Amino acid sequence: MRKFLTLTSAAGALLAASAAFADVELTFRFNDGEREEMRAALDAFEADNPGITVELQTIAWGDSREQFLREGAVGQGPDVVHIAFVWTQEMAEAGIVMPIDEMTQYGEFANGFDDFIATDLTMYDGRAWGVPWSADTWAMVYRTDVLAEAGIEAMPETWDELLAASRTVAAETGKTGFAFPAADQVWFPFNYYLWSNGLTLVEEDGAGGYQPGVSVEELAAALDYFGTYINEELVPRSVLAIEVPHDPALLQALLDGSQAMAVMPTNTYRQLLSAFEEANPGAEVPFASGTMMGGSEGPQTHLGGRTLVVNSNTDHPTEAWQLLQYLTEAGLFETYYTNQFPAQRTLLSQIEYRSEELGFADQLANHTRTWGAYAESGAGVGQLWNLTARSVGSALSGQVTSTEAAEQLLAEIERVLDN
């Protein structure tokens, strides 16, 4: 369990005010898998705030954005909503969330709003509309005993070295070297590959607009890189149907030692470590983490995370803000939401990382970037994500050539930028 040096004081200040509330029923919508832990956290909130009860709604990430947009448009939806960093501007433009400068009349954060990271992603029309909740990124995960079995002493640092190491693992052990989710969330490693080679799907055009930051040939080369793992049978072809890095097939291969390397977000890695330690009490943990692969440029991953917003249709803005403040306090991350890093500079500086997590700490602190032009261009991260995953999938499965898939993706990017 992580410990922080101090706790924020918001809960204490608000406890005194809780007596003023009576029989208020709030709804909190939560998208992650820690339902039991979050329910326990809400039970503690209710115990400290008599008269306020909180219904916990859970929903899959894939459905969350559209569901809240539909509800908000007709004056409905939960009081407090858990969304992705990059959805905030869209929610603000739709008018379904409340601006932070109006909510702080009900209470300030202990370290101020500026202590939160990535607040630029919550800005729309000069105002902040969400509170960054947790911060994460992706990094490399290694099964050190499998690499040793293959005779690999140094961790790969570039995409080419990763491919070479995968070939060595296959040749020397018959096991899988590097595997990745090749369906929906191939979006992440595909962008990391581009960024580390100085490329990007969307960039500023220098004249106040936006343009593709990659050519057909460069996109095709990126597709060919990931296709090599499938064409050379370095990974099972079944990865084409795997959408997320926490898919049981990927995690089990790491747990049973039949796979050496993977790429995943922070919370998935923590789930992996917990699962290994539960299944092997007292055993040495054979995992290490490292920064993402580099290309012509250094390793780059996205600064991701979760945001909390208050529904503009809530009948209880005071209590909703009280709940939101409770959810951002250190105690929540110490006791209940332990797979996530808080999106606050003060709390991040107090985390005591495990040695196995140091690669994630380095990646998060030194090698991340925001989606930038992807969101600012108006194309939208969600739309670019869907288009990219579809094109990558069609190329990796052999439905079209890498050049055809690259031409299709570039044409779609130009289309959405023109709209």
CSV table of C-alpha atoms in Angstrom, one decimal:
chain,number,residue,atom,x,y,z
A,1,MET,CA,0.0,0.0,0.0
A,2,ARG,CA,1.4,3.4,-0.9
A,3,LYS,CA,1.7,6.0,1.8
A,4,PHE,CA,1.7,9.7,1.4
A,5,LEU,CA,3.3,12.1,3.8
A,6,THR,CA,0.2,14.2,4.3
A,7,LEU,CA,-3.5,14.0,3.6
A,8,THR,CA,-5.4,16.8,2.0
A,9,SER,CA,-7.7,18.6,4.3
A,10,ALA,CA,-10.7,18.9,2.1
A,11,ALA,CA,-12.5,16.0,3.8
A,12,GLY,CA,-12.0,17.4,7.2
A,13,ALA,CA,-13.3,20.8,6.3
A,14,LEU,CA,-16.3,19.3,4.7
A,15,LEU,CA,-17.1,17.0,7.5
A,16,ALA,CA,-18.3,19.9,9.6
A,17,ALA,CA,-20.6,21.0,6.8
A,18,SER,CA,-22.1,17.5,6.2
A,19,ALA,CA,-24.6,17.9,8.9
A,20,ALA,CA,-26.3,20.5,6.8
A,21,PHE,CA,-27.1,17.9,4.1
A,22,ALA,CA,-29.9,15.5,4.5
A,23,ASP,CA,-31.2,12.7,2.4
A,24,VAL,CA,-29.3,13.5,-0.7
A,25,GLU,CA,-28.9,10.7,-3.2
A,26,LEU,CA,-25.9,11.0,-5.5
A,27,THR,CA,-24.9,8.8,-8.4
A,28,PHE,CA,-21.2,8.2,-9.3
A,29,ARG,CA,-20.4,6.5,-12.6
A,30,PHE,CA,-17.1,4.6,-12.6
A,31,ASN,CA,-15.5,2.8,-15.6
A,32,ASP,CA,-12.6,0.8,-14.1
A,33,GLY,CA,-12.6,-2.7,-12.8
A,34,GLU,CA,-12.1,-2.0,-9.1
A,35,ARG,CA,-15.8,-2.0,-8.3
A,36,GLU,CA,-15.6,-3.6,-4.9
A,37,GLU,CA,-12.8,-1.2,-3.9
A,38,MET,CA,-14.7,1.8,-5.1
A,39,ARG,CA,-17.8,0.7,-3.3
A,40,ALA,CA,-15.8,0.4,-0.1
A,41,ALA,CA,-14.5,3.9,-0.6
A,42,LEU,CA,-18.0,5.3,-1.1
A,43,ASP,CA,-19.2,3.4,2.0
A,44,ALA,CA,-16.5,5.3,4.0
A,45,PHE,CA,-17.7,8.6,2.4
A,46,GLU,CA,-21.2,7.9,3.4
A,47,ALA,CA,-20.2,7.1,7.0
A,48,ASP,CA,-18.4,10.4,7.3
A,49,ASN,CA,-21.2,12.3,5.6
A,50,PRO,CA,-24.6,11.3,7.2
A,51,GLY,CA,-27.5,12.2,5.0
A,52,ILE,CA,-25.6,11.6,1.7
A,53,THR,CA,-25.8,8.2,-0.1
A,54,VAL,CA,-24.0,7.4,-3.3
A,55,GLU,CA,-25.2,4.9,-5.9
A,56,LEU,CA,-22.2,3.4,-7.7
A,57,GLN,CA,-22.8,2.8,-11.4
A,58,THR,CA,-20.3,0.9,-13.5
A,59,ILE,CA,-20.0,0.9,-17.2
A,60,ALA,CA,-17.4,-0.3,-19.8
A,61,TRP,CA,-15.0,2.3,-21.1
A,62,GLY,CA,-16.1,1.5,-24.6
A,63,ASP,CA,-19.7,2.6,-23.8
A,64,SER,CA,-19.0,5.4,-21.3
A,65,ARG,CA,-18.5,8.4,-23.6
A,66,GLU,CA,-21.5,7.9,-25.8
A,67,GLN,CA,-23.7,7.0,-22.9
A,68,PHE,CA,-23.0,10.2,-21.0
A,69,LEU,CA,-23.3,12.4,-24.1
A,70,ARG,CA,-26.7,10.9,-24.8
A,71,GLU,CA,-27.9,11.3,-21.2
A,72,GLY,CA,-26.5,14.8,-20.8
A,73,ALA,CA,-28.2,16.0,-24.0
A,74,VAL,CA,-31.6,15.2,-22.4
A,75,GLY,CA,-30.9,16.5,-18.9
A,76,GLN,CA,-30.1,13.2,-17.3
A,77,GLY,CA,-27.1,11.2,-16.2
A,78,PRO,CA,-25.1,10.6,-13.0
A,79,ASP,CA,-24.1,13.5,-10.7
A,80,VAL,CA,-20.4,12.8,-10.8
A,81,VAL,CA,-18.8,11.1,-13.9
A,82,HIS,CA,-15.5,9.4,-14.5
A,83,ILE,CA,-14.2,10.1,-18.0
A,84,ALA,CA,-11.0,10.1,-19.9
A,85,PHE,CA,-8.6,13.1,-20.0
A,86,VAL,CA,-9.3,13.7,-23.7
A,87,TRP,CA,-13.1,13.7,-23.4
A,88,THR,CA,-13.4,16.8,-21.2
A,89,GLN,CA,-13.3,19.4,-24.0
A,90,GLU,CA,-16.0,17.5,-25.9
A,91,MET,CA,-18.2,17.3,-22.8
A,92,ALA,CA,-17.7,21.0,-22.1
A,93,GLU,CA,-18.6,21.9,-25.7
A,94,ALA,CA,-21.8,19.8,-25.4
A,95,GLY,CA,-22.7,21.8,-22.2
A,96,ILE,CA,-23.2,18.8,-20.0
A,97,VAL,CA,-20.5,19.4,-17.4
A,98,MET,CA,-20.0,22.3,-14.9
A,99,PRO,CA,-17.0,24.6,-15.0
A,100,ILE,CA,-14.5,24.2,-12.2
A,101,ASP,CA,-14.4,27.9,-11.3
A,102,GLU,CA,-18.2,27.7,-10.5
A,103,MET,CA,-17.7,24.6,-8.4
A,104,THR,CA,-14.9,25.8,-6.2
A,105,GLN,CA,-17.4,28.1,-4.4
A,106,TYR,CA,-18.3,24.9,-2.6
A,107,GLY,CA,-14.7,24.2,-1.5
A,108,GLU,CA,-11.1,24.6,-2.6
A,109,PHE,CA,-8.6,21.8,-3.1
A,110,ALA,CA,-6.0,21.6,-0.4
A,111,ASN,CA,-3.1,22.2,-2.8
A,112,GLY,CA,-5.1,24.2,-5.3
A,113,PHE,CA,-6.2,23.3,-8.8
A,114,ASP,CA,-2.8,24.1,-10.2
A,115,ASP,CA,-1.4,21.1,-8.3
A,116,PHE,CA,-3.2,18.8,-10.8
A,117,ILE,CA,-1.3,17.7,-13.9
A,118,ALA,CA,-2.7,17.9,-17.5
A,119,THR,CA,-5.2,20.6,-16.6
A,120,ASP,CA,-4.7,21.9,-20.2
A,121,LEU,CA,-6.7,18.9,-21.4
A,122,THR,CA,-9.7,20.1,-19.3
A,123,MET,CA,-9.7,23.6,-20.8
A,124,TYR,CA,-12.4,24.8,-23.2
A,125,ASP,CA,-13.2,28.4,-24.0
A,126,GLY,CA,-10.7,29.6,-21.4
A,127,ARG,CA,-12.2,27.6,-18.5
A,128,ALA,CA,-11.4,24.3,-16.8
A,129,TRP,CA,-14.3,21.8,-16.9
A,130,GLY,CA,-12.9,18.7,-15.2
A,131,VAL,CA,-10.6,17.6,-12.4
A,132,PRO,CA,-7.7,15.3,-13.5
A,133,TRP,CA,-8.1,12.2,-11.3
A,134,SER,CA,-5.4,9.7,-12.1
A,135,ALA,CA,-2.4,9.7,-14.3
A,136,ASP,CA,-1.0,6.9,-16.3
A,137,THR,CA,1.0,5.9,-19.3
A,138,TRP,CA,2.3,2.7,-21.0
A,139,ALA,CA,5.7,1.2,-20.6
A,140,MET,CA,7.6,-2.0,-21.3
A,141,VAL,CA,7.2,-5.1,-19.1
A,142,TYR,CA,9.8,-7.9,-19.1
A,143,ARG,CA,9.8,-11.4,-17.7
A,144,THR,CA,13.4,-11.5,-16.7
A,145,ASP,CA,13.7,-15.2,-16.3
A,146,VAL,CA,12.5,-15.9,-19.8
A,147,LEU,CA,14.9,-13.4,-21.3
A,148,ALA,CA,17.7,-15.1,-19.3
A,149,GLU,CA,16.7,-18.5,-20.6
A,150,ALA,CA,17.1,-17.1,-24.1
A,151,GLY,CA,20.5,-15.7,-23.3
A,152,ILE,CA,19.4,-12.0,-23.5
A,153,GLU,CA,21.3,-10.0,-20.9
A,154,ALA,CA,20.5,-6.4,-22.0
A,155,MET,CA,17.0,-5.1,-22.3
A,156,PRO,CA,16.1,-3.9,-25.8
A,157,GLU,CA,16.0,-0.1,-26.2
A,158,THR,CA,14.8,0.3,-29.8
A,159,TRP,CA,12.0,-1.2,-31.9
A,160,ASP,CA,14.6,-3.0,-34.0
A,161,GLU,CA,16.2,-4.5,-30.9
A,162,LEU,CA,12.8,-5.5,-29.6
A,163,LEU,CA,12.2,-7.4,-32.9
A,164,ALA,CA,15.6,-9.0,-32.7
A,165,ALA,CA,15.1,-10.1,-29.1
A,166,SER,CA,11.7,-11.6,-30.0
A,167,ARG,CA,13.3,-13.7,-32.7
A,168,THR,CA,16.0,-14.8,-30.2
A,169,VAL,CA,13.4,-15.8,-27.6
A,170,ALA,CA,11.5,-17.8,-30.2
A,171,ALA,CA,14.6,-19.5,-31.5
A,172,GLU,CA,16.2,-20.3,-28.2
A,173,THR,CA,13.1,-21.2,-26.1
A,174,GLY,CA,10.2,-21.7,-28.4
A,175,LYS,CA,8.3,-19.1,-26.4
A,176,THR,CA,6.8,-15.8,-27.4
A,177,GLY,CA,9.1,-12.8,-27.2
A,178,PHE,CA,7.0,-9.6,-27.5
A,179,ALA,CA,3.2,-9.6,-27.8
A,180,PHE,CA,0.7,-6.8,-28.1
A,181,PRO,CA,-3.0,-6.2,-28.4
A,182,ALA,CA,-3.5,-6.0,-32.2
A,183,ALA,CA,-7.2,-5.0,-32.2
A,184,ASP,CA,-8.7,-1.8,-30.6
A,185,GLN,CA,-5.8,-0.7,-28.4
A,186,VAL,CA,-3.1,-1.3,-31.0
A,187,TRP,CA,-3.7,2.4,-31.2
A,188,PHE,CA,-1.3,3.0,-28.4
A,189,PRO,CA,1.9,1.0,-29.5
A,190,PHE,CA,1.2,2.1,-33.1
A,191,ASN,CA,1.4,5.8,-32.1
A,192,TYR,CA,4.4,5.2,-29.8
A,193,TYR,CA,6.2,3.7,-32.8
A,194,LEU,CA,5.4,6.8,-34.9
A,195,TRP,CA,6.3,9.3,-32.3
A,196,SER,CA,9.6,7.6,-31.4
A,197,ASN,CA,10.5,8.0,-35.1
A,198,GLY,CA,9.6,11.7,-35.3
A,199,LEU,CA,6.2,11.1,-36.9
A,200,THR,CA,2.6,11.8,-35.9
A,201,LEU,CA,-0.8,11.3,-37.4
A,202,VAL,CA,-1.7,15.0,-37.0
A,203,GLU,CA,0.5,18.1,-36.7
A,204,GLU,CA,0.1,21.8,-37.0
A,205,ASP,CA,0.6,23.1,-40.5
A,206,GLY,CA,2.3,26.4,-39.5
A,207,ALA,CA,-0.6,28.5,-40.8
A,208,GLY,CA,-3.1,28.0,-38.0
A,209,GLY,CA,-4.4,24.7,-39.3
A,210,TYR,CA,-3.6,21.0,-39.1
A,211,GLN,CA,-2.3,18.4,-41.5
A,212,PRO,CA,-1.2,14.7,-41.4
A,213,GLY,CA,2.3,14.4,-40.0
A,214,VAL,CA,3.2,11.2,-41.8
A,215,SER,CA,3.4,10.0,-45.4
A,216,VAL,CA,1.9,6.8,-46.9
A,217,GLU,CA,5.3,5.3,-47.1
A,218,GLU,CA,6.0,6.0,-43.4
A,219,LEU,CA,2.6,4.6,-42.3
A,220,ALA,CA,3.2,1.5,-44.4
A,221,ALA,CA,6.6,1.0,-42.8
A,222,ALA,CA,5.0,1.2,-39.3
A,223,LEU,CA,2.3,-1.3,-40.4
A,224,ASP,CA,5.0,-3.6,-41.8
A,225,TYR,CA,6.9,-3.5,-38.5
A,226,PHE,CA,4.0,-4.8,-36.4
A,227,GLY,CA,3.0,-7.2,-39.2
A,228,THR,CA,6.4,-8.8,-39.1
A,229,TYR,CA,5.6,-10.3,-35.7
A,230,ILE,CA,2.5,-12.0,-37.1
A,231,ASN,CA,4.0,-13.0,-40.5
A,232,GLU,CA,7.0,-14.6,-38.9
A,233,GLU,CA,4.7,-16.3,-36.3
A,234,LEU,CA,6.6,-14.6,-33.4
A,235,VAL,CA,3.2,-14.1,-31.8
A,236,PRO,CA,0.1,-16.2,-32.0
A,237,ARG,CA,-2.3,-15.0,-34.7
A,238,SER,CA,-4.9,-14.8,-32.0
A,239,VAL,CA,-3.5,-11.4,-31.0
A,240,LEU,CA,-5.5,-10.0,-33.9
A,241,ALA,CA,-8.6,-10.4,-31.8
A,242,ILE,CA,-7.2,-9.1,-28.6
A,243,GLU,CA,-8.4,-5.6,-27.9
A,244,VAL,CA,-6.8,-4.7,-24.5
A,245,PRO,CA,-3.5,-5.4,-22.8
A,246,HIS,CA,-5.3,-6.9,-19.8
A,247,ASP,CA,-6.8,-9.6,-21.9
A,248,PRO,CA,-6.5,-12.8,-19.9
A,249,ALA,CA,-4.6,-14.5,-22.8
A,250,LEU,CA,-1.8,-11.9,-22.7
A,251,LEU,CA,-1.6,-11.7,-18.9
A,252,GLN,CA,-1.6,-15.5,-18.5
A,253,ALA,CA,1.3,-15.9,-20.9
A,254,LEU,CA,3.3,-13.5,-18.8
A,255,LEU,CA,2.2,-15.2,-15.5
A,256,ASP,CA,3.1,-18.7,-16.7
A,257,GLY,CA,6.4,-17.7,-18.3
A,258,SER,CA,5.5,-18.5,-21.9
A,259,GLN,CA,6.0,-14.9,-23.0
A,260,ALA,CA,9.0,-12.6,-22.4
A,261,MET,CA,7.9,-9.0,-23.2
A,262,ALA,CA,4.8,-6.9,-23.3
A,263,VAL,CA,3.6,-3.3,-23.4
A,264,MET,CA,0.8,-2.2,-21.0
A,265,PRO,CA,-0.5,0.7,-18.8
A,266,THR,CA,0.4,1.2,-15.2
A,267,ASN,CA,-2.8,-0.3,-13.7
A,268,THR,CA,-2.5,-3.5,-15.8
A,269,TYR,CA,1.1,-4.0,-14.6
A,270,ARG,CA,0.1,-3.6,-11.0
A,271,GLN,CA,-2.7,-6.2,-11.6
A,272,LEU,CA,0.0,-8.5,-13.1
A,273,LEU,CA,2.3,-8.2,-10.1
A,274,SER,CA,-0.6,-8.8,-7.7
A,275,ALA,CA,-1.7,-11.9,-9.6
A,276,PHE,CA,1.8,-13.3,-9.6
A,277,GLU,CA,2.4,-12.7,-5.9
A,278,GLU,CA,-1.0,-14.2,-5.0
A,279,ALA,CA,-0.3,-17.3,-7.1
A,280,ASN,CA,3.3,-17.6,-5.9
A,281,PRO,CA,3.5,-16.4,-2.3
A,282,GLY,CA,7.0,-15.7,-1.2
A,283,ALA,CA,8.6,-16.3,-4.6
A,284,GLU,CA,10.9,-13.8,-6.2
A,285,VAL,CA,9.0,-11.6,-8.7
A,286,PRO,CA,10.5,-12.2,-12.2
A,287,PHE,CA,9.3,-8.9,-13.7
A,288,ALA,CA,10.9,-5.6,-14.5
A,289,SER,CA,9.7,-2.6,-16.3
A,290,GLY,CA,11.4,-0.2,-18.7
A,291,THR,CA,10.8,2.8,-20.9
A,292,MET,CA,9.1,2.4,-24.3
A,293,MET,CA,11.2,1.5,-27.3
A,294,GLY,CA,12.9,4.3,-29.2
A,295,GLY,CA,13.5,4.9,-32.8
A,296,SER,CA,15.2,7.8,-34.5
A,297,GLU,CA,13.9,9.8,-31.5
A,298,GLY,CA,13.6,8.9,-27.9
A,299,PRO,CA,10.8,6.8,-26.4
A,300,GLN,CA,7.5,8.6,-26.3
A,301,THR,CA,4.2,7.6,-24.8
A,302,HIS,CA,1.0,9.5,-24.1
A,303,LEU,CA,0.2,11.2,-20.7
A,304,GLY,CA,-3.1,9.5,-20.1
A,305,GLY,CA,-5.5,9.4,-17.2
A,306,ARG,CA,-8.9,9.9,-15.9
A,307,THR,CA,-10.9,13.0,-15.1
A,308,LEU,CA,-13.8,13.6,-12.8
A,309,VAL,CA,-16.6,15.9,-13.9
A,310,VAL,CA,-19.9,17.2,-12.4
A,311,ASN,CA,-23.0,16.8,-14.5
A,312,SER,CA,-24.5,20.2,-15.3
A,313,ASN,CA,-27.9,18.6,-14.8
A,314,THR,CA,-27.2,17.6,-11.2
A,315,ASP,CA,-29.8,18.7,-8.6
A,316,HIS,CA,-27.1,18.6,-5.9
A,317,PRO,CA,-24.0,20.5,-7.0
A,318,THR,CA,-22.7,21.1,-3.5
A,319,GLU,CA,-22.8,17.5,-2.5
A,320,ALA,CA,-21.5,16.4,-5.9
A,321,TRP,CA,-18.5,18.6,-5.5
A,322,GLN,CA,-18.0,17.3,-2.0
A,323,LEU,CA,-17.9,13.7,-3.3
A,324,LEU,CA,-15.5,14.8,-6.1
A,325,GLN,CA,-13.1,16.3,-3.6
A,326,TYR,CA,-13.2,13.2,-1.5
A,327,LEU,CA,-12.3,11.1,-4.5
A,328,THR,CA,-9.2,13.1,-5.2
A,329,GLU,CA,-7.7,12.8,-1.7
A,330,ALA,CA,-4.6,10.9,-0.8
A,331,GLY,CA,-6.4,8.3,1.3
A,332,LEU,CA,-8.4,7.1,-1.7
A,333,PHE,CA,-5.2,6.2,-3.6
A,334,GLU,CA,-3.6,4.7,-0.5
A,335,THR,CA,-6.5,2.4,0.4
A,336,TYR,CA,-9.0,1.9,-2.4
A,337,TYR,CA,-7.8,3.0,-5.8
A,338,THR,CA,-4.3,1.5,-5.4
A,339,ASN,CA,-3.7,0.5,-9.1
A,340,GLN,CA,-3.7,4.2,-10.1
A,341,PHE,CA,-1.3,7.1,-9.7
A,342,PRO,CA,-2.9,10.3,-8.5
A,343,ALA,CA,-2.9,13.2,-11.0
A,344,GLN,CA,-1.5,15.6,-8.5
A,345,ARG,CA,2.1,16.8,-8.3
A,346,THR,CA,2.2,16.8,-4.5
A,347,LEU,CA,0.9,13.2,-4.2
A,348,LEU,CA,3.0,11.9,-7.1
A,349,SER,CA,6.2,13.2,-5.4
A,350,GLN,CA,5.4,11.2,-2.3
A,351,ILE,CA,4.9,7.8,-4.0
A,352,GLU,CA,7.3,5.1,-2.9
A,353,TYR,CA,7.7,3.0,-6.1
A,354,ARG,CA,8.6,-0.7,-6.1
A,355,SER,CA,11.8,-1.5,-7.9
A,356,GLU,CA,9.7,-3.4,-10.5
A,357,GLU,CA,7.8,-0.1,-11.2
A,358,LEU,CA,10.8,2.1,-11.9
A,359,GLY,CA,10.4,1.9,-15.7
A,360,PHE,CA,6.9,3.3,-15.4
A,361,ALA,CA,8.1,6.0,-13.1
A,362,ASP,CA,10.8,7.1,-15.6
A,363,GLN,CA,8.4,6.9,-18.5
A,364,LEU,CA,5.7,9.0,-16.7
A,365,ALA,CA,8.1,11.6,-15.5
A,366,ASN,CA,10.4,12.0,-18.5
A,367,HIS,CA,9.0,10.5,-21.7
A,368,THR,CA,5.3,11.4,-22.1
A,369,ARG,CA,3.4,13.9,-24.2
A,370,THR,CA,-0.2,14.8,-24.5
A,371,TRP,CA,-2.3,14.0,-27.6
A,372,GLY,CA,-1.8,17.7,-28.5
A,373,ALA,CA,-2.9,18.3,-32.1
A,374,TYR,CA,-5.0,15.1,-32.2
A,375,ALA,CA,-7.4,16.8,-29.8
A,376,GLU,CA,-6.8,20.5,-30.7
A,377,SER,CA,-7.3,19.9,-34.5
A,378,GLY,CA,-11.0,19.0,-33.9
A,379,ALA,CA,-10.4,15.6,-35.5
A,380,GLY,CA,-10.8,14.1,-32.0
A,381,VAL,CA,-8.8,11.4,-30.4
A,382,GLY,CA,-11.7,9.0,-30.4
A,383,GLN,CA,-12.3,9.3,-34.1
A,384,LEU,CA,-8.6,9.0,-35.0
A,385,TRP,CA,-8.4,6.0,-32.7
A,386,ASN,CA,-11.2,4.2,-34.4
A,387,LEU,CA,-9.8,4.9,-37.9
A,388,THR,CA,-6.3,3.8,-37.0
A,389,ALA,CA,-7.4,0.6,-35.3
A,390,ARG,CA,-9.5,-0.3,-38.3
A,391,SER,CA,-6.6,0.3,-40.8
A,392,VAL,CA,-4.0,-1.5,-38.7
A,393,GLY,CA,-6.3,-4.4,-38.2
A,394,SER,CA,-7.0,-4.8,-41.9
A,395,ALA,CA,-3.3,-4.7,-42.7
A,396,LEU,CA,-2.2,-7.1,-40.0
A,397,SER,CA,-4.9,-9.6,-40.9
A,398,GLY,CA,-3.9,-9.5,-44.5
A,399,GLN,CA,-7.2,-8.1,-45.8
A,400,VAL,CA,-5.3,-5.4,-47.6
A,401,THR,CA,-1.6,-4.6,-48.1
A,402,SER,CA,0.2,-2.2,-45.8
A,403,THR,CA,0.3,0.4,-48.5
A,404,GLU,CA,-3.4,0.1,-49.2
A,405,ALA,CA,-4.2,0.4,-45.5
A,406,ALA,CA,-1.8,3.4,-45.2
A,407,GLU,CA,-3.5,5.2,-48.1
A,408,GLN,CA,-6.9,4.5,-46.6
A,409,LEU,CA,-5.9,5.8,-43.2
A,410,LEU,CA,-4.3,8.9,-44.6
A,411,ALA,CA,-7.3,9.7,-46.7
A,412,GLU,CA,-9.6,9.4,-43.7
A,413,ILE,CA,-7.3,11.6,-41.6
A,414,GLU,CA,-7.4,14.3,-44.3
A,415,ARG,CA,-11.2,14.0,-44.5
A,416,VAL,CA,-11.8,14.5,-40.7
A,417,LEU,CA,-9.3,17.4,-40.7
A,418,ASP,CA,-11.3,19.1,-43.5
A,419,ASN,CA,-14.6,18.7,-41.7
